[in-house]
PDB file of C-alpha atoms in Angstrom:
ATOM      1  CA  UNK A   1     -16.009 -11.581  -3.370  1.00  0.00           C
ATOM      2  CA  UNK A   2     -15.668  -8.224  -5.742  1.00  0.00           C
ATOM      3  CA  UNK A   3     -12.447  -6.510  -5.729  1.00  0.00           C
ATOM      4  CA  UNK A   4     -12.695  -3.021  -6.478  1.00  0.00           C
ATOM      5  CA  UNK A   5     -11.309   0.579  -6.326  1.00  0.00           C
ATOM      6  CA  UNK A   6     -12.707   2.290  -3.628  1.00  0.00           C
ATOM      7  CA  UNK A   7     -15.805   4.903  -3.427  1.00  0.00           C
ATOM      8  CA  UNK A   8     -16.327   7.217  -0.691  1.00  0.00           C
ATOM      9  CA  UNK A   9     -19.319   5.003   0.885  1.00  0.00           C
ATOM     10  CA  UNK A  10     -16.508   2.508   1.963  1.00  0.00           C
ATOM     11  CA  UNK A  11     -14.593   4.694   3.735  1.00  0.00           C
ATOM     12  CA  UNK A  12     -16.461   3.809   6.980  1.00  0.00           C
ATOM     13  CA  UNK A  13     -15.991   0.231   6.231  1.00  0.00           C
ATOM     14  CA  UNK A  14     -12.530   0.554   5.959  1.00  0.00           C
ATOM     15  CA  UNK A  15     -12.462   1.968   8.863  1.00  0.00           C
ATOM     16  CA  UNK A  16     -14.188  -0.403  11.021  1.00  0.00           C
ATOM     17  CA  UNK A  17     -11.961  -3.112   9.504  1.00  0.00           C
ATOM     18  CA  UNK A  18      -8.721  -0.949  10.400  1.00  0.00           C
ATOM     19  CA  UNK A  19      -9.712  -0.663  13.748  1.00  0.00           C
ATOM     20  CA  UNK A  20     -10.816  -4.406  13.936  1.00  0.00           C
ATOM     21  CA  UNK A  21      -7.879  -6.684  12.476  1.00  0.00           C
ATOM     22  CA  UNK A  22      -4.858  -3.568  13.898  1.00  0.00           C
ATOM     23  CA  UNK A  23      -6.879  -3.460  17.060  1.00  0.00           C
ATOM     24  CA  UNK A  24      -5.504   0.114  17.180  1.00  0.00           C
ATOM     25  CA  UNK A  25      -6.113   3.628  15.431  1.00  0.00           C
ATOM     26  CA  UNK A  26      -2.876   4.190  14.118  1.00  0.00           C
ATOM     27  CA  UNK A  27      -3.972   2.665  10.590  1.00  0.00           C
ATOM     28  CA  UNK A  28      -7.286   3.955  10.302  1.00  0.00           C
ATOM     29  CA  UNK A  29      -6.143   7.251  11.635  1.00  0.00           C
ATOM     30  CA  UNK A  30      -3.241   7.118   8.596  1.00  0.00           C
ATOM     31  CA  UNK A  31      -6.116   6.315   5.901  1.00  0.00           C
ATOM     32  CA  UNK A  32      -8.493   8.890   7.026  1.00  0.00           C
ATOM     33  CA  UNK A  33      -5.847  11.796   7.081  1.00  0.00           C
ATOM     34  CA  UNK A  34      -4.569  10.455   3.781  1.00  0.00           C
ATOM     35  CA  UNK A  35      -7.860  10.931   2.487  1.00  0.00           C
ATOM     36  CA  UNK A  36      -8.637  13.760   3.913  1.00  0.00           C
ATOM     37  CA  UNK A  37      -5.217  15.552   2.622  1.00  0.00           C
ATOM     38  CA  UNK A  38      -5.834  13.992  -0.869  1.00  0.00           C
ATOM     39  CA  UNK A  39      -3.084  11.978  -0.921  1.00  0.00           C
ATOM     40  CA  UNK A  40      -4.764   8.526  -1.189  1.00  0.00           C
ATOM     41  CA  UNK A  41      -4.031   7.758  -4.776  1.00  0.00           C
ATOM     42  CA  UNK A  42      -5.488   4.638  -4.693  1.00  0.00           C
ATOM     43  CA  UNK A  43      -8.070   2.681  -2.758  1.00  0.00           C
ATOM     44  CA  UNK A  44      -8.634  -1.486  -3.310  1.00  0.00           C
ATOM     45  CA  UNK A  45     -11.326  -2.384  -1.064  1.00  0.00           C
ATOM     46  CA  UNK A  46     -12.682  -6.114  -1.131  1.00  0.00           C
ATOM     47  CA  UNK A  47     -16.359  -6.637  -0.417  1.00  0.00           C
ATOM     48  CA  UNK A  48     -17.933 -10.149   0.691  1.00  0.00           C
ATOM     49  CA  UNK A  49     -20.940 -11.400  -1.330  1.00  0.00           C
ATOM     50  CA  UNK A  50     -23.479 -11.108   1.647  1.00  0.00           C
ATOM     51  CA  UNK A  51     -24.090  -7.825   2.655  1.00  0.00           C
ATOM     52  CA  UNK A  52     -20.882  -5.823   0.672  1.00  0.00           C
ATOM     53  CA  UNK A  53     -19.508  -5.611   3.624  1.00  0.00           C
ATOM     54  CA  UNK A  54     -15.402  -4.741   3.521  1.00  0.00           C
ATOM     55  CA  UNK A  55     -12.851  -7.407   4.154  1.00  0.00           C
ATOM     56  CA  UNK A  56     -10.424  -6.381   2.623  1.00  0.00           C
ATOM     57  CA  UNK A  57      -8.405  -3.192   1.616  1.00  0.00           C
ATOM     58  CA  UNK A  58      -4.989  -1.759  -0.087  1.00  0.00           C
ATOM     59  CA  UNK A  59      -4.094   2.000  -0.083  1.00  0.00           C
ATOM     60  CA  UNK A  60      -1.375   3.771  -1.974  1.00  0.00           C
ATOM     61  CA  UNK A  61      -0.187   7.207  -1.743  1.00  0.00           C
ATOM     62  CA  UNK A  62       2.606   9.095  -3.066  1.00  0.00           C
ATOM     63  CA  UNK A  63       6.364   9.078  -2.071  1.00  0.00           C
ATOM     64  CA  UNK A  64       9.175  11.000  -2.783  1.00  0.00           C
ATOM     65  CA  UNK A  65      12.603   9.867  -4.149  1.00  0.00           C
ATOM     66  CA  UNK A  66      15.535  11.558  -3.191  1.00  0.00           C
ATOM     67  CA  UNK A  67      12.957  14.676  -2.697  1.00  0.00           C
ATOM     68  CA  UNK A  68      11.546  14.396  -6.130  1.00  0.00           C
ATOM     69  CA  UNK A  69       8.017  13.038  -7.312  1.00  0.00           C
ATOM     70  CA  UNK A  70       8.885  10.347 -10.075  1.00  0.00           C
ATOM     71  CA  UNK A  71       5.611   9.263  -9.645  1.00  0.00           C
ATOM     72  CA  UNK A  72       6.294   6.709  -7.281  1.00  0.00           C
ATOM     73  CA  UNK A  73       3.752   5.397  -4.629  1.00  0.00           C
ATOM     74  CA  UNK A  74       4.083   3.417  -1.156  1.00  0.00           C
ATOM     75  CA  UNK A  75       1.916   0.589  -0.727  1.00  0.00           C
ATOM     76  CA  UNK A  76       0.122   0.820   2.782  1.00  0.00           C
ATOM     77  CA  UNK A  77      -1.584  -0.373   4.890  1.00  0.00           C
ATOM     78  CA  UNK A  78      -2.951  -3.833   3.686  1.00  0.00           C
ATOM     79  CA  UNK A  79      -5.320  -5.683   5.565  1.00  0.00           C
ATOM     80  CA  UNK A  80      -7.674  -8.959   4.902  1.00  0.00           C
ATOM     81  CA  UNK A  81     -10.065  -9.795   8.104  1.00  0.00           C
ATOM     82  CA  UNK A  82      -8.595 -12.461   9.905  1.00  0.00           C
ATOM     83  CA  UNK A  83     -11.358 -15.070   9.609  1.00  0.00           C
ATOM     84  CA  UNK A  84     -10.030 -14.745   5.236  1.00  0.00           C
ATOM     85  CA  UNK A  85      -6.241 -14.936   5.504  1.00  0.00           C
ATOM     86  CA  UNK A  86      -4.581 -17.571   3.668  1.00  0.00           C
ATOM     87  CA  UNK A  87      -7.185 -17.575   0.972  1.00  0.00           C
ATOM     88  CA  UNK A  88      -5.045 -15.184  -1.870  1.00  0.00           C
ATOM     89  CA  UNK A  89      -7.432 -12.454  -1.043  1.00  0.00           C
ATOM     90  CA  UNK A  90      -4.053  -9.966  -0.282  1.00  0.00           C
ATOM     91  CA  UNK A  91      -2.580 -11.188  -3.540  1.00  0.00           C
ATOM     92  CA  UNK A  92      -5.615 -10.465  -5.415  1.00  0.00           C
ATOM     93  CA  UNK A  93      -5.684  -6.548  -3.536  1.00  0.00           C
ATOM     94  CA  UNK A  94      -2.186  -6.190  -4.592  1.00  0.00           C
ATOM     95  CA  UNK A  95      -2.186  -7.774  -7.867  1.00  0.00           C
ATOM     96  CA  UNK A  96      -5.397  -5.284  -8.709  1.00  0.00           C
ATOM     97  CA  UNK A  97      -3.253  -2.405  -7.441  1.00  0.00           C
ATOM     98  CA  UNK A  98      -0.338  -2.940  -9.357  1.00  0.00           C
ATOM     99  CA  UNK A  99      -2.336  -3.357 -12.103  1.00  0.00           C
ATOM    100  CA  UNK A 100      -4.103  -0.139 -11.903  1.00  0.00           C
ATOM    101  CA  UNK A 101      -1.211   1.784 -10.873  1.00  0.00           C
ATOM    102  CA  UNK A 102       0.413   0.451 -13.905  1.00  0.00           C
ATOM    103  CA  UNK A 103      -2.600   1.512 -15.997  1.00  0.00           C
ATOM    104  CA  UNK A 104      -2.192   5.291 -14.305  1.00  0.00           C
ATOM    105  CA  UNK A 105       1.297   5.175 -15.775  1.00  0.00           C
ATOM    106  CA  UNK A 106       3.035   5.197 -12.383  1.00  0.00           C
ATOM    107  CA  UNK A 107       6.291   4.234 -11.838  1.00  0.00           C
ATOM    108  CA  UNK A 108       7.394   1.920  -9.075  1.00  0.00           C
ATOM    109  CA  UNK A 109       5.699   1.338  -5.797  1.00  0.00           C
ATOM    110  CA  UNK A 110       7.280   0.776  -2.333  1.00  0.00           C
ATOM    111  CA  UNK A 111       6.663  -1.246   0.998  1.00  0.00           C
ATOM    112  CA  UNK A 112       7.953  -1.999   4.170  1.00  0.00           C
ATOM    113  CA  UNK A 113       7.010  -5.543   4.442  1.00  0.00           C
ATOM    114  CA  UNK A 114       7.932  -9.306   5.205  1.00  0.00           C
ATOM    115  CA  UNK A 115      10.238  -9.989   2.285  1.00  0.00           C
ATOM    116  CA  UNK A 116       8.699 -13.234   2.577  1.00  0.00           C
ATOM    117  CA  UNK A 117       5.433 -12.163   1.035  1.00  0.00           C
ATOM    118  CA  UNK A 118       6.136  -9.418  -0.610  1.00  0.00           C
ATOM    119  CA  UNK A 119       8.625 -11.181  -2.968  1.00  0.00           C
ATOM    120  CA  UNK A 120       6.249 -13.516  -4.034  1.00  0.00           C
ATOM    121  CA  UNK A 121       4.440 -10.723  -6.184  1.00  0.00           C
ATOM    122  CA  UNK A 122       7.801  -9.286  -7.333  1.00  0.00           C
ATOM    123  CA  UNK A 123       8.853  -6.854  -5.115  1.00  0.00           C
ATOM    124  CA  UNK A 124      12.791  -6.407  -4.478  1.00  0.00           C
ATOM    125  CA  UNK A 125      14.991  -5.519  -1.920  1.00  0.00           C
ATOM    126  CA  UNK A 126      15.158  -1.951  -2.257  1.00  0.00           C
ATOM    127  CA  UNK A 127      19.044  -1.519  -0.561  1.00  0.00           C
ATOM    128  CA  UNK A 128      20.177  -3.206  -3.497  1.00  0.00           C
ATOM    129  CA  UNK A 129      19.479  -0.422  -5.377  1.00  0.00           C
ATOM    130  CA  UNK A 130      20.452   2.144  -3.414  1.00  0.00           C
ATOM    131  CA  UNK A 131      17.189   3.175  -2.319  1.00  0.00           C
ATOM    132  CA  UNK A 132      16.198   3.352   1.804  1.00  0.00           C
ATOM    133  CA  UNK A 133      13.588   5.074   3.924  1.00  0.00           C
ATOM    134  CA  UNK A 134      14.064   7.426   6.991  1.00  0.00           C
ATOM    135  CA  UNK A 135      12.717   4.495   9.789  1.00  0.00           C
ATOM    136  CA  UNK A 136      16.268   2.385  11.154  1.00  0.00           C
ATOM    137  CA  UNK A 137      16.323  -1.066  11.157  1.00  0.00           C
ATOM    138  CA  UNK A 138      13.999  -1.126   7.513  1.00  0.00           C
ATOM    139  CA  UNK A 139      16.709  -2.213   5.286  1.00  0.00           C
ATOM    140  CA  UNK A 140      15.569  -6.038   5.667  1.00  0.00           C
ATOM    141  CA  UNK A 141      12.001  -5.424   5.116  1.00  0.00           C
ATOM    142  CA  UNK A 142      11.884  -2.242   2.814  1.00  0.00           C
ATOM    143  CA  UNK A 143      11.258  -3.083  -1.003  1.00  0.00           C
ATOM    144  CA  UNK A 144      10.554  -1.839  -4.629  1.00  0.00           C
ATOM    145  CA  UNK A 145       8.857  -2.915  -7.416  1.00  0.00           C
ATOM    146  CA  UNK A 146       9.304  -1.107 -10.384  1.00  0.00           C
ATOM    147  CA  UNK A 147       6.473  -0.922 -12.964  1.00  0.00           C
ATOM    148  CA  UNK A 148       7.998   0.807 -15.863  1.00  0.00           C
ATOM    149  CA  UNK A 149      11.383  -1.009 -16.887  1.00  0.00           C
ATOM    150  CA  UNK A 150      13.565   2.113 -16.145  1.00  0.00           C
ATOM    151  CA  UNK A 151      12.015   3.017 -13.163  1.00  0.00           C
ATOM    152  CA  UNK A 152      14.932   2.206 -10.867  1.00  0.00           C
ATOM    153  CA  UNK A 153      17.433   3.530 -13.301  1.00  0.00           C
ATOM    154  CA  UNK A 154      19.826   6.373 -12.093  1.00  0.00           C
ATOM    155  CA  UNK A 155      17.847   6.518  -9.179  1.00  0.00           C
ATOM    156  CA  UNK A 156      19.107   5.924  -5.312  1.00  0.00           C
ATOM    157  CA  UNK A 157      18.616   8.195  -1.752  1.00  0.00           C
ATOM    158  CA  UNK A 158      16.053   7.990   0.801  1.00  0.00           C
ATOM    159  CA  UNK A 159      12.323   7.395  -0.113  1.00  0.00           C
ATOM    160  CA  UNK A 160      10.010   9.272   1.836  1.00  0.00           C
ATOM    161  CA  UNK A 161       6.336   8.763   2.668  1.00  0.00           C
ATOM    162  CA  UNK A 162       4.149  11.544   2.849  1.00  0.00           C
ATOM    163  CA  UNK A 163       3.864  13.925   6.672  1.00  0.00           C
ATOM    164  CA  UNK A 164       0.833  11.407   7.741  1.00  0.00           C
ATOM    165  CA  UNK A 165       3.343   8.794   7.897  1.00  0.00           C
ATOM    166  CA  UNK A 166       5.692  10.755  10.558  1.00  0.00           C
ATOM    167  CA  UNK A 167       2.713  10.811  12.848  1.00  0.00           C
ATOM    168  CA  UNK A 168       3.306   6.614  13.617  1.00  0.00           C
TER     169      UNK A 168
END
């Protein structure tokens, strides 16, 4: 398994494995007009050992706090191919992410996730710090993890995703 940041060869990959674990087009649909609007910040793509084929991926793109860039991105989507769930490989995507994100000097990153899971890499309620995003009903499952130490300070409003996002 090799985790890496995507190319533009994998895009098709990605795609296929959108369409195959979603069993829809919304996600693929989201990650090509990210791309295609240059708002894909960053691409982790996992590739198996036998033919570099992709199993897994993690995209972030940039949000907007309160209607100002602080250089904050949203986490989504993230998908492993069913026959390699429960193996870490999302925790390694994410992990790499952060990591590179944190490398890019970005700020904090956002997702609207199973708390569950998402707090096991660090990621906190982000309600309880004033922050929410435009979709009711989120407040449970929408989080923050801040990768500067200030990055939540004096901050608070509505986070929003960029205009592919509206289109789900």
């Amino acid at each position: 398994m090799l985790i890496r940041v995507e190319i533009p060869v994998d895009a098709v990959g990605i795609d296929v494995l959108l369409h195959r674990v979603f069993g829809r087009d919304d996600e693929a649909d989201l990650v090509q007009q990210l791309r295609e609007a240059g708002l894909l910040t960053l691409g982790i793509v996992a590739t198996d050992n036998k033919g570099g084929g992709i199993v897994g991926y993690a995209a972030f793109s940039p949000v907007n706090v309160a209607g100002e860039d602080r250089q904050w991105v949203g986490l989504a989507p993230l998908v492993v191919d069913e026959s390699l769930r429960r193996q870490g490989l999302g925790e390694k995507l994410i992990y790499e992410g952060l990591d590179a994100l944190n490398e890019f000097s970005y700020a904090a990153v956002v997702v609207l996730g199973d708390p569950a899971y998402y707090g096991r890499f660090g990621f906190k309620l982000a309600a309880a710090h004033g922050l929410h995003c435009r979709w009711s009903g989120a407040e449970t499952a929408f989080q923050v993890y801040p990768l500067v130490e200030d990055a939540l300070s004096g901050v608070n409003g509505v986070v929003e995703y960029s205009e592919p996002f509206n289109r789900l």
